[in-house]
């Protein structure tokens, strides 16, 4: 951990994705009220939402998603890659991504109150996806066995901190009218309805057939073909997609293949404790 991670205000971050300079850039970033922020805990459907929002703004036109990397269209603001992108000069509406909890958002975010789409996923499936991702990403500490990684995950000793703290922080945000909460499971159940919900929140009025088309482009098997969203130029040493693809399974409930009954019970006990004050109707309840 010591070599690959830094602890930033109590949260582990990967030194290969984040630097002191990029954190400073993030902390001093000037948001605009018409910015759009996609906020997620890792493995919750970040790329999926980036794709959807890009297509909502292009009204289904594929040019931007076929020519620009996802991290250029919707940059992770805290990452080293953001610093060189001249984001201050981009025309509105700007779309950004962050894996940070609400509590680590910078000052100007709370002043400008940009719109936020917060995507959540069943934490057992997040755990499963994150475990596989740790086996292929060189910027993350090797996960060890599934049960070893489960201890770390439940303790929040993983990059971007505890899933429970992350979700709690965003659900307890002060200005909830600026935030659209959406679950990965909602998107699986009815993708077109999710496109409609996001478009309405973003005040983009789209025809029914355009929304239909966007939903189609956002299907797992179609996104898998979208080169620009799967880190095509990230070398195998950094992200070894010969082992596990970034677009791995894209389903609900894969945790059943990952956790033993005893582990699932332990997970449920931690969940019940950490989520006891949360008043939200999750799709996985
Ligand atoms: P799995 O590893 O369970 O397959 P993130 O973008 O936040 O890193 O999340 C990655 C997860 O979202 C992966 O989950 C990936 O397969 C899944 N995903 C990406 N695009 C998807 C889509 N269009 N439909 C369903 N799942 C998708």
Short mmCIF file of N, CA, C and O in Angstrom, two decimals, residues 73-210:
data_model
loop_
_atom_site.label_atom_id
_atom_site.label_comp_id
_atom_site.label_asym_id
_atom_site.label_seq_id
_atom_site.Cartn_x
_atom_site.Cartn_y
_atom_site.Cartn_z
N UNK A 73 -13.71 13.42 -22.89
CA UNK A 73 -15.09 13.95 -22.96
C UNK A 73 -15.62 14.31 -21.58
O UNK A 73 -16.33 15.28 -21.41
N UNK A 74 -15.29 13.45 -20.61
CA UNK A 74 -15.81 13.64 -19.25
C UNK A 74 -14.65 13.41 -18.27
O UNK A 74 -14.61 12.41 -17.57
N UNK A 75 -13.69 14.32 -18.25
CA UNK A 75 -12.45 14.08 -17.49
C UNK A 75 -12.67 13.86 -16.00
O UNK A 75 -13.51 14.52 -15.39
N UNK A 76 -11.89 12.92 -15.46
CA UNK A 76 -11.81 12.78 -14.00
C UNK A 76 -11.02 13.98 -13.50
O UNK A 76 -9.81 14.10 -13.77
N UNK A 77 -11.70 14.82 -12.78
CA UNK A 77 -11.08 16.10 -12.41
C UNK A 77 -9.90 15.97 -11.47
O UNK A 77 -9.04 16.85 -11.44
N UNK A 78 -9.89 14.91 -10.66
CA UNK A 78 -8.81 14.77 -9.68
C UNK A 78 -7.57 14.10 -10.28
O UNK A 78 -6.53 14.05 -9.65
N UNK A 79 -7.70 13.55 -11.49
CA UNK A 79 -6.61 12.75 -12.04
C UNK A 79 -5.56 13.59 -12.75
O UNK A 79 -5.85 14.67 -13.25
N UNK A 80 -4.36 13.03 -12.83
CA UNK A 80 -3.26 13.73 -13.50
C UNK A 80 -3.62 14.08 -14.95
O UNK A 80 -3.15 15.10 -15.47
N UNK A 81 -4.44 13.25 -15.58
CA UNK A 81 -4.81 13.50 -16.98
C UNK A 81 -5.61 14.80 -17.16
O UNK A 81 -5.62 15.36 -18.25
N UNK A 82 -6.26 15.29 -16.10
CA UNK A 82 -7.10 16.50 -16.25
C UNK A 82 -6.26 17.75 -16.42
O UNK A 82 -6.65 18.68 -17.13
N UNK A 83 -5.08 17.75 -15.79
CA UNK A 83 -4.30 18.98 -15.68
C UNK A 83 -3.96 19.58 -17.05
O UNK A 83 -4.01 20.80 -17.23
N UNK A 84 -3.67 18.72 -18.02
CA UNK A 84 -3.22 19.23 -19.32
C UNK A 84 -4.36 19.50 -20.30
O UNK A 84 -4.11 19.89 -21.44
N UNK A 85 -5.60 19.34 -19.88
CA UNK A 85 -6.70 19.41 -20.85
C UNK A 85 -7.31 20.80 -21.05
O UNK A 85 -8.26 20.94 -21.81
N UNK A 86 -6.78 21.79 -20.40
CA UNK A 86 -7.31 23.16 -20.57
C UNK A 86 -8.80 23.26 -20.28
O UNK A 86 -9.57 23.88 -21.02
N UNK A 87 -9.19 22.69 -19.18
CA UNK A 87 -10.62 22.59 -18.87
C UNK A 87 -11.26 23.93 -18.58
O UNK A 87 -12.44 24.13 -18.83
N UNK A 88 -10.45 24.86 -18.08
CA UNK A 88 -10.99 26.19 -17.73
C UNK A 88 -11.53 26.89 -18.98
O UNK A 88 -12.41 27.72 -18.90
N UNK A 89 -10.97 26.51 -20.12
CA UNK A 89 -11.37 27.21 -21.35
C UNK A 89 -12.48 26.50 -22.13
O UNK A 89 -12.95 27.01 -23.14
N UNK A 90 -12.86 25.35 -21.69
CA UNK A 90 -13.90 24.63 -22.43
C UNK A 90 -15.23 25.39 -22.40
O UNK A 90 -15.59 25.96 -21.37
N UNK A 91 -15.95 25.35 -23.52
CA UNK A 91 -17.27 25.98 -23.51
C UNK A 91 -18.27 25.15 -22.69
O UNK A 91 -18.11 23.95 -22.56
N UNK A 92 -19.25 25.82 -22.17
CA UNK A 92 -20.32 25.11 -21.45
C UNK A 92 -21.23 24.42 -22.45
O UNK A 92 -21.34 24.89 -23.58
N UNK A 93 -21.90 23.36 -22.08
CA UNK A 93 -21.80 22.69 -20.79
C UNK A 93 -20.62 21.72 -20.74
O UNK A 93 -20.43 20.93 -21.65
N UNK A 94 -19.84 21.83 -19.67
CA UNK A 94 -18.70 20.92 -19.50
C UNK A 94 -19.16 19.71 -18.69
O UNK A 94 -19.94 19.86 -17.76
N UNK A 95 -18.66 18.55 -19.08
CA UNK A 95 -18.99 17.32 -18.34
C UNK A 95 -17.73 16.81 -17.67
O UNK A 95 -16.69 16.67 -18.33
N UNK A 96 -17.81 16.54 -16.39
CA UNK A 96 -16.67 16.02 -15.64
C UNK A 96 -17.06 14.76 -14.89
O UNK A 96 -18.25 14.47 -14.70
N UNK A 97 -16.03 14.04 -14.45
CA UNK A 97 -16.25 12.83 -13.67
C UNK A 97 -15.42 12.94 -12.40
O UNK A 97 -14.36 13.55 -12.41
N UNK A 98 -15.92 12.36 -11.32
CA UNK A 98 -15.09 12.25 -10.12
C UNK A 98 -15.44 10.97 -9.37
O UNK A 98 -16.59 10.54 -9.36
N UNK A 99 -14.39 10.38 -8.78
CA UNK A 99 -14.61 9.25 -7.87
C UNK A 99 -14.52 9.72 -6.42
O UNK A 99 -14.43 8.89 -5.51
N UNK A 100 -14.52 11.01 -6.20
CA UNK A 100 -14.37 11.50 -4.83
C UNK A 100 -15.69 11.51 -4.08
O UNK A 100 -16.75 11.76 -4.65
N UNK A 101 -15.60 11.26 -2.77
CA UNK A 101 -16.82 11.45 -1.95
C UNK A 101 -17.18 12.93 -1.89
O UNK A 101 -16.34 13.80 -2.14
N UNK A 102 -18.42 13.19 -1.57
CA UNK A 102 -18.93 14.56 -1.47
C UNK A 102 -18.06 15.43 -0.57
O UNK A 102 -17.80 16.60 -0.85
N UNK A 103 -17.61 14.81 0.51
CA UNK A 103 -16.83 15.53 1.52
C UNK A 103 -15.48 16.02 1.02
O UNK A 103 -14.86 16.86 1.66
N UNK A 104 -15.01 15.49 -0.11
CA UNK A 104 -13.72 15.95 -0.64
C UNK A 104 -13.89 16.90 -1.83
O UNK A 104 -12.91 17.29 -2.46
N UNK A 105 -15.13 17.29 -2.11
CA UNK A 105 -15.33 18.22 -3.23
C UNK A 105 -14.80 19.60 -2.84
O UNK A 105 -14.86 19.99 -1.67
N UNK A 106 -14.25 20.32 -3.82
CA UNK A 106 -13.63 21.61 -3.49
C UNK A 106 -14.65 22.73 -3.26
O UNK A 106 -15.82 22.63 -3.65
N UNK A 107 -14.15 23.80 -2.68
CA UNK A 107 -14.96 24.95 -2.31
C UNK A 107 -15.90 25.43 -3.43
O UNK A 107 -17.08 25.63 -3.22
N UNK A 108 -15.34 25.61 -4.62
CA UNK A 108 -16.16 26.24 -5.67
C UNK A 108 -17.32 25.35 -6.11
O UNK A 108 -18.32 25.83 -6.65
N UNK A 109 -17.19 24.05 -5.89
CA UNK A 109 -18.30 23.14 -6.18
C UNK A 109 -19.53 23.50 -5.34
O UNK A 109 -20.65 23.52 -5.83
N UNK A 110 -19.29 23.83 -4.07
CA UNK A 110 -20.40 24.14 -3.17
C UNK A 110 -20.99 25.52 -3.46
O UNK A 110 -22.14 25.78 -3.13
N UNK A 111 -20.21 26.37 -4.07
CA UNK A 111 -20.71 27.69 -4.44
C UNK A 111 -21.47 27.66 -5.76
O UNK A 111 -22.56 28.21 -5.88
N UNK A 112 -20.90 27.02 -6.77
CA UNK A 112 -21.51 27.02 -8.11
C UNK A 112 -22.72 26.08 -8.19
O UNK A 112 -23.61 26.28 -9.01
N UNK A 113 -22.74 25.05 -7.34
CA UNK A 113 -23.81 24.06 -7.33
C UNK A 113 -24.14 23.49 -8.72
O UNK A 113 -25.29 23.58 -9.19
N UNK A 114 -23.14 22.92 -9.39
CA UNK A 114 -23.43 22.30 -10.69
C UNK A 114 -24.29 21.05 -10.50
O UNK A 114 -24.41 20.51 -9.40
N UNK A 115 -24.89 20.61 -11.60
CA UNK A 115 -25.69 19.38 -11.56
C UNK A 115 -24.77 18.17 -11.38
O UNK A 115 -23.70 18.11 -11.99
N UNK A 116 -25.24 17.20 -10.60
CA UNK A 116 -24.48 15.97 -10.37
C UNK A 116 -25.35 14.77 -10.69
O UNK A 116 -26.51 14.72 -10.29
N UNK A 117 -24.79 13.84 -11.42
CA UNK A 117 -25.46 12.53 -11.58
C UNK A 117 -24.65 11.55 -10.75
O UNK A 117 -23.47 11.31 -11.03
N UNK A 118 -25.25 11.03 -9.70
CA UNK A 118 -24.54 10.09 -8.82
C UNK A 118 -25.04 8.66 -9.10
O UNK A 118 -26.20 8.35 -8.87
N UNK A 119 -24.14 7.84 -9.62
CA UNK A 119 -24.52 6.47 -9.98
C UNK A 119 -24.08 5.51 -8.87
O UNK A 119 -22.93 5.55 -8.43
N UNK A 120 -25.00 4.67 -8.44
CA UNK A 120 -24.72 3.71 -7.37
C UNK A 120 -25.00 2.29 -7.87
O UNK A 120 -25.85 2.10 -8.73
N UNK A 121 -24.30 1.33 -7.26
CA UNK A 121 -24.51 -0.07 -7.65
C UNK A 121 -24.47 -0.93 -6.40
O UNK A 121 -23.76 -0.59 -5.43
N UNK A 122 -25.17 -2.04 -6.44
CA UNK A 122 -25.13 -2.99 -5.32
C UNK A 122 -23.67 -3.19 -4.90
O UNK A 122 -22.84 -3.63 -5.70
N UNK A 123 -23.34 -2.89 -3.65
CA UNK A 123 -21.93 -2.94 -3.25
C UNK A 123 -21.31 -4.33 -3.37
O UNK A 123 -20.10 -4.45 -3.54
N UNK A 124 -22.12 -5.39 -3.34
CA UNK A 124 -21.54 -6.73 -3.52
C UNK A 124 -21.06 -6.91 -4.97
O UNK A 124 -20.04 -7.55 -5.21
N UNK A 125 -21.81 -6.32 -5.90
CA UNK A 125 -21.36 -6.36 -7.30
C UNK A 125 -20.20 -5.39 -7.53
O UNK A 125 -19.30 -5.67 -8.33
N UNK A 126 -20.20 -4.28 -6.83
CA UNK A 126 -19.07 -3.35 -6.90
C UNK A 126 -17.82 -4.07 -6.41
O UNK A 126 -16.76 -4.03 -7.05
N UNK A 127 -17.95 -4.75 -5.27
CA UNK A 127 -16.82 -5.51 -4.71
C UNK A 127 -16.28 -6.50 -5.75
O UNK A 127 -15.08 -6.59 -5.98
N UNK A 128 -17.18 -7.24 -6.36
CA UNK A 128 -16.80 -8.28 -7.32
C UNK A 128 -16.07 -7.67 -8.52
O UNK A 128 -15.00 -8.14 -8.93
N UNK A 129 -16.64 -6.60 -9.06
CA UNK A 129 -16.04 -5.93 -10.21
C UNK A 129 -14.68 -5.33 -9.83
O UNK A 129 -13.71 -5.43 -10.59
N UNK A 130 -14.62 -4.75 -8.64
CA UNK A 130 -13.38 -4.10 -8.17
C UNK A 130 -12.29 -5.15 -7.95
O UNK A 130 -11.13 -4.92 -8.26
N UNK A 131 -12.69 -6.31 -7.41
CA UNK A 131 -11.72 -7.39 -7.20
C UNK A 131 -11.06 -7.76 -8.54
O UNK A 131 -9.83 -7.80 -8.65
N UNK A 132 -11.88 -8.00 -9.55
CA UNK A 132 -11.33 -8.38 -10.85
C UNK A 132 -10.48 -7.26 -11.44
O UNK A 132 -9.42 -7.51 -12.03
N UNK A 133 -10.92 -6.04 -11.23
CA UNK A 133 -10.17 -4.90 -11.76
C UNK A 133 -8.79 -4.79 -11.09
O UNK A 133 -7.79 -4.49 -11.74
N UNK A 134 -8.75 -5.10 -9.80
CA UNK A 134 -7.46 -5.06 -9.08
C UNK A 134 -6.46 -6.10 -9.60
O UNK A 134 -5.27 -5.92 -9.44
N UNK A 135 -6.98 -7.18 -10.18
CA UNK A 135 -6.06 -8.19 -10.70
C UNK A 135 -5.40 -7.74 -12.01
O UNK A 135 -4.37 -8.27 -12.39
N UNK A 136 -5.98 -6.73 -12.68
CA UNK A 136 -5.42 -6.33 -13.99
C UNK A 136 -4.80 -4.93 -14.00
O UNK A 136 -4.13 -4.58 -14.95
N UNK A 137 -5.03 -4.14 -12.95
CA UNK A 137 -4.57 -2.74 -12.96
C UNK A 137 -3.29 -2.58 -12.16
O UNK A 137 -3.25 -2.87 -10.95
N UNK A 138 -2.24 -2.13 -12.82
CA UNK A 138 -0.94 -2.01 -12.14
C UNK A 138 -0.91 -0.86 -11.14
O UNK A 138 -0.01 -0.79 -10.31
N UNK A 139 -1.87 0.06 -11.24
CA UNK A 139 -1.88 1.21 -10.32
C UNK A 139 -2.63 0.89 -9.03
O UNK A 139 -2.80 1.75 -8.17
N UNK A 140 -3.08 -0.37 -8.91
CA UNK A 140 -3.76 -0.80 -7.68
C UNK A 140 -2.96 -1.95 -7.06
O UNK A 140 -2.37 -2.76 -7.80
N UNK A 141 -2.96 -2.01 -5.75
CA UNK A 141 -2.27 -3.09 -5.05
C UNK A 141 -2.97 -4.41 -5.37
O UNK A 141 -4.21 -4.48 -5.36
N UNK A 142 -2.18 -5.45 -5.65
CA UNK A 142 -2.77 -6.76 -5.97
C UNK A 142 -3.74 -7.16 -4.85
O UNK A 142 -3.45 -6.98 -3.68
N UNK A 143 -4.91 -7.67 -5.21
CA UNK A 143 -5.97 -7.84 -4.21
C UNK A 143 -5.76 -9.00 -3.25
O UNK A 143 -6.42 -9.08 -2.22
N UNK A 144 -4.84 -9.92 -3.58
CA UNK A 144 -4.75 -11.15 -2.79
C UNK A 144 -5.96 -12.02 -3.11
O UNK A 144 -6.54 -11.89 -4.19
N UNK A 145 -6.36 -12.85 -2.17
CA UNK A 145 -7.52 -13.70 -2.42
C UNK A 145 -8.79 -12.85 -2.31
O UNK A 145 -8.76 -11.74 -1.76
N UNK A 146 -9.88 -13.41 -2.80
CA UNK A 146 -11.16 -12.71 -2.72
C UNK A 146 -11.49 -12.38 -1.27
O UNK A 146 -11.96 -11.28 -0.96
N UNK A 147 -11.23 -13.31 -0.35
CA UNK A 147 -11.60 -13.04 1.05
C UNK A 147 -10.67 -12.01 1.68
O UNK A 147 -11.11 -11.21 2.52
N UNK A 148 -9.41 -11.99 1.25
CA UNK A 148 -8.51 -10.93 1.74
C UNK A 148 -8.99 -9.56 1.25
O UNK A 148 -9.01 -8.59 2.00
N UNK A 149 -9.36 -9.53 0.00
CA UNK A 149 -9.81 -8.25 -0.56
C UNK A 149 -11.13 -7.81 0.08
O UNK A 149 -11.37 -6.61 0.27
N UNK A 150 -11.95 -8.78 0.45
CA UNK A 150 -13.22 -8.44 1.10
C UNK A 150 -12.98 -7.70 2.42
O UNK A 150 -13.67 -6.72 2.73
N UNK A 151 -11.99 -8.16 3.18
CA UNK A 151 -11.66 -7.46 4.44
C UNK A 151 -11.32 -6.00 4.17
O UNK A 151 -11.81 -5.09 4.84
N UNK A 152 -10.47 -5.81 3.17
CA UNK A 152 -10.04 -4.43 2.84
C UNK A 152 -11.21 -3.60 2.37
O UNK A 152 -11.36 -2.43 2.74
N UNK A 153 -12.04 -4.20 1.54
CA UNK A 153 -13.18 -3.47 0.98
C UNK A 153 -14.15 -3.05 2.09
O UNK A 153 -14.59 -1.90 2.14
N UNK A 154 -14.44 -3.98 2.98
CA UNK A 154 -15.40 -3.66 4.05
C UNK A 154 -14.82 -2.66 5.04
O UNK A 154 -15.56 -1.90 5.68
N UNK A 155 -13.49 -2.65 5.16
CA UNK A 155 -12.81 -1.68 6.04
C UNK A 155 -12.55 -0.34 5.35
O UNK A 155 -12.01 0.58 5.97
N UNK A 156 -12.84 -0.25 4.07
CA UNK A 156 -12.58 0.98 3.32
C UNK A 156 -11.10 1.21 3.04
O UNK A 156 -10.69 2.32 2.72
N UNK A 157 -10.31 0.13 3.13
CA UNK A 157 -8.87 0.26 2.89
C UNK A 157 -8.53 -0.02 1.43
O UNK A 157 -7.67 -0.84 1.11
N UNK A 158 -9.27 0.65 0.57
CA UNK A 158 -9.10 0.52 -0.88
C UNK A 158 -9.12 1.92 -1.49
O UNK A 158 -9.52 2.88 -0.82
N UNK A 159 -8.71 1.99 -2.74
CA UNK A 159 -8.65 3.29 -3.41
C UNK A 159 -10.04 3.91 -3.52
O UNK A 159 -11.00 3.22 -3.87
N UNK A 160 -10.10 5.16 -3.18
CA UNK A 160 -11.33 5.95 -3.08
C UNK A 160 -12.14 5.66 -1.81
O UNK A 160 -13.26 6.14 -1.66
N UNK A 161 -11.54 4.89 -0.91
CA UNK A 161 -12.11 4.74 0.43
C UNK A 161 -13.27 3.77 0.50
O UNK A 161 -13.47 2.93 -0.38
N UNK A 162 -14.03 3.90 1.55
CA UNK A 162 -15.12 2.98 1.83
C UNK A 162 -16.32 3.27 0.93
O UNK A 162 -16.75 4.42 0.81
N UNK A 163 -16.84 2.21 0.32
CA UNK A 163 -18.08 2.37 -0.47
C UNK A 163 -19.17 2.98 0.40
O UNK A 163 -19.91 3.86 -0.04
N UNK A 164 -19.25 2.52 1.64
CA UNK A 164 -20.33 2.97 2.54
C UNK A 164 -20.20 4.47 2.81
O UNK A 164 -21.19 5.20 2.76
N UNK A 165 -18.99 4.93 3.08
CA UNK A 165 -18.78 6.36 3.34
C UNK A 165 -19.09 7.18 2.09
O UNK A 165 -19.65 8.27 2.18
N UNK A 166 -18.70 6.66 0.94
CA UNK A 166 -18.90 7.37 -0.32
C UNK A 166 -20.39 7.59 -0.57
O UNK A 166 -20.85 8.71 -0.79
N UNK A 167 -21.14 6.51 -0.50
CA UNK A 167 -22.58 6.58 -0.78
C UNK A 167 -23.29 7.43 0.29
O UNK A 167 -24.12 8.28 -0.03
N UNK A 168 -22.90 7.23 1.53
CA UNK A 168 -23.47 8.06 2.60
C UNK A 168 -23.21 9.54 2.35
O UNK A 168 -24.09 10.37 2.52
N UNK A 169 -21.98 9.85 1.94
CA UNK A 169 -21.63 11.27 1.77
C UNK A 169 -22.49 11.92 0.69
O UNK A 169 -23.03 13.00 0.89
N UNK A 170 -22.66 11.23 -0.43
CA UNK A 170 -23.44 11.84 -1.53
C UNK A 170 -24.93 11.84 -1.23
O UNK A 170 -25.65 12.75 -1.63
N UNK A 171 -25.39 10.83 -0.50
CA UNK A 171 -26.82 10.81 -0.16
C UNK A 171 -27.17 11.85 0.90
O UNK A 171 -28.32 12.24 1.02
N UNK A 172 -26.16 12.28 1.63
CA UNK A 172 -26.41 13.29 2.66
C UNK A 172 -26.00 14.69 2.20
O UNK A 172 -25.83 15.59 3.03
N UNK A 173 -25.85 14.86 0.89
CA UNK A 173 -25.46 16.16 0.35
C UNK A 173 -26.47 17.24 0.75
O UNK A 173 -27.65 16.95 0.93
N UNK A 174 -25.98 18.46 0.85
CA UNK A 174 -26.85 19.57 1.27
C UNK A 174 -27.84 19.97 0.18
O UNK A 174 -28.96 20.32 0.46
N UNK A 175 -27.38 19.96 -1.07
CA UNK A 175 -28.21 20.51 -2.14
C UNK A 175 -28.72 19.40 -3.04
O UNK A 175 -28.35 19.29 -4.20
N UNK A 176 -29.59 18.58 -2.49
CA UNK A 176 -29.98 17.38 -3.22
C UNK A 176 -30.78 17.67 -4.48
O UNK A 176 -30.90 16.82 -5.35
N UNK A 177 -31.34 18.87 -4.58
CA UNK A 177 -32.11 19.18 -5.80
C UNK A 177 -31.21 19.32 -7.03
O UNK A 177 -31.69 19.28 -8.16
N UNK A 178 -29.89 19.41 -6.79
CA UNK A 178 -28.95 19.46 -7.92
C UNK A 178 -28.42 18.08 -8.29
O UNK A 178 -27.56 17.96 -9.14
N UNK A 179 -28.90 17.07 -7.57
CA UNK A 179 -28.31 15.74 -7.75
C UNK A 179 -29.35 14.74 -8.24
O UNK A 179 -30.45 14.65 -7.69
N UNK A 180 -29.00 14.02 -9.29
CA UNK A 180 -29.83 12.90 -9.74
C UNK A 180 -29.19 11.62 -9.24
O UNK A 180 -28.03 11.33 -9.57
N UNK A 181 -29.90 10.87 -8.42
CA UNK A 181 -29.40 9.58 -7.93
C UNK A 181 -29.96 8.49 -8.82
O UNK A 181 -31.16 8.41 -9.04
N UNK A 182 -29.07 7.67 -9.32
CA UNK A 182 -29.53 6.61 -10.21
C UNK A 182 -28.73 5.34 -9.93
O UNK A 182 -27.55 5.41 -9.59
N UNK A 183 -29.39 4.21 -9.99
CA UNK A 183 -28.71 2.94 -9.72
C UNK A 183 -28.38 2.21 -11.02
O UNK A 183 -29.16 2.24 -11.98
N UNK A 184 -27.23 1.56 -11.02
CA UNK A 184 -26.82 0.66 -12.11
C UNK A 184 -27.96 -0.31 -12.43
O UNK A 184 -28.27 -0.57 -13.59
N UNK A 185 -28.58 -0.80 -11.37
CA UNK A 185 -29.66 -1.78 -11.53
C UNK A 185 -30.87 -1.17 -12.25
O UNK A 185 -31.55 -1.86 -13.00
N UNK A 186 -31.13 0.14 -12.03
CA UNK A 186 -32.20 0.82 -12.78
C UNK A 186 -31.87 0.81 -14.27
O UNK A 186 -32.73 0.64 -15.12
N UNK A 187 -30.59 1.05 -14.56
CA UNK A 187 -30.16 1.14 -15.96
C UNK A 187 -30.26 -0.22 -16.63
O UNK A 187 -30.61 -0.34 -17.80
N UNK A 188 -29.97 -1.27 -15.87
CA UNK A 188 -30.11 -2.63 -16.40
C UNK A 188 -31.59 -2.95 -16.66
O UNK A 188 -31.95 -3.49 -17.69
N UNK A 189 -32.44 -2.56 -15.72
CA UNK A 189 -33.87 -2.89 -15.82
C UNK A 189 -34.54 -2.17 -16.97
O UNK A 189 -35.32 -2.76 -17.72
N UNK A 190 -34.28 -0.88 -17.11
CA UNK A 190 -34.93 -0.11 -18.17
C UNK A 190 -34.01 1.01 -18.62
O UNK A 190 -34.01 2.11 -18.08
N UNK A 191 -33.22 0.68 -19.63
CA UNK A 191 -32.18 1.60 -20.08
C UNK A 191 -32.79 2.85 -20.70
O UNK A 191 -32.33 3.96 -20.44
N UNK A 192 -33.86 2.67 -21.47
CA UNK A 192 -34.46 3.84 -22.12
C UNK A 192 -35.06 4.78 -21.08
O UNK A 192 -34.93 6.01 -21.20
N UNK A 193 -35.68 4.23 -20.06
CA UNK A 193 -36.24 5.08 -19.00
C UNK A 193 -35.11 5.84 -18.29
O UNK A 193 -35.30 6.98 -17.87
N UNK A 194 -33.95 5.21 -18.17
CA UNK A 194 -32.82 5.87 -17.53
C UNK A 194 -32.28 7.00 -18.41
O UNK A 194 -31.89 8.06 -17.90
N UNK A 195 -32.26 6.77 -19.72
CA UNK A 195 -31.85 7.84 -20.64
C UNK A 195 -32.83 9.01 -20.50
O UNK A 195 -32.41 10.18 -20.38
N UNK A 196 -34.12 8.70 -20.45
CA UNK A 196 -35.14 9.75 -20.34
C UNK A 196 -34.97 10.54 -19.04
O UNK A 196 -35.07 11.76 -19.03
N UNK A 197 -34.70 9.81 -17.98
CA UNK A 197 -34.52 10.44 -16.67
C UNK A 197 -33.30 11.38 -16.68
O UNK A 197 -33.38 12.52 -16.21
N UNK A 198 -32.21 10.89 -17.22
CA UNK A 198 -30.99 11.70 -17.27
C UNK A 198 -31.20 12.91 -18.19
O UNK A 198 -30.80 14.03 -17.84
N UNK A 199 -31.84 12.70 -19.34
CA UNK A 199 -32.06 13.81 -20.29
C UNK A 199 -32.95 14.88 -19.65
O UNK A 199 -32.67 16.08 -19.79
N UNK A 200 -33.96 14.45 -18.95
CA UNK A 200 -34.85 15.42 -18.30
C UNK A 200 -34.09 16.22 -17.26
O UNK A 200 -34.21 17.45 -17.19
N UNK A 201 -33.29 15.53 -16.48
CA UNK A 201 -32.49 16.19 -15.44
C UNK A 201 -31.52 17.20 -16.07
O UNK A 201 -31.28 18.29 -15.53
N UNK A 202 -30.99 16.86 -17.24
CA UNK A 202 -30.04 17.74 -17.92
C UNK A 202 -30.74 18.79 -18.79
O UNK A 202 -30.09 19.56 -19.49
N UNK A 203 -32.07 18.79 -18.73
CA UNK A 203 -32.89 19.73 -19.49
C UNK A 203 -32.63 19.67 -20.98
O UNK A 203 -32.60 20.67 -21.68
N UNK A 204 -32.44 18.43 -21.46
CA UNK A 204 -32.30 18.20 -22.90
C UNK A 204 -33.58 17.52 -23.37
O UNK A 204 -33.92 16.43 -22.91
N UNK A 205 -34.28 18.18 -24.25
CA UNK A 205 -35.55 17.61 -24.72
C UNK A 205 -35.30 16.79 -25.97
O UNK A 205 -34.96 17.33 -27.01
N UNK A 206 -35.42 15.50 -25.84
CA UNK A 206 -35.11 14.60 -26.94
C UNK A 206 -36.35 13.85 -27.40
O UNK A 206 -37.20 13.49 -26.59
N UNK A 207 -36.42 13.64 -28.71
CA UNK A 207 -37.52 12.83 -29.24
C UNK A 207 -37.38 11.40 -28.76
O UNK A 207 -36.28 10.92 -28.47
N UNK A 208 -38.53 10.75 -28.74
CA UNK A 208 -38.58 9.37 -28.29
C UNK A 208 -37.61 8.48 -29.06
O UNK A 208 -36.91 7.66 -28.49
N UNK A 209 -37.57 8.68 -30.36
CA UNK A 209 -36.72 7.77 -31.16
C UNK A 209 -35.23 8.05 -30.92
O UNK A 209 -34.40 7.14 -31.03
N UNK A 210 -34.91 9.29 -30.58
CA UNK A 210 -33.51 9.60 -30.25
C UNK A 210 -33.12 8.89 -28.95
O UNK A 210 -32.05 8.28 -28.84
#
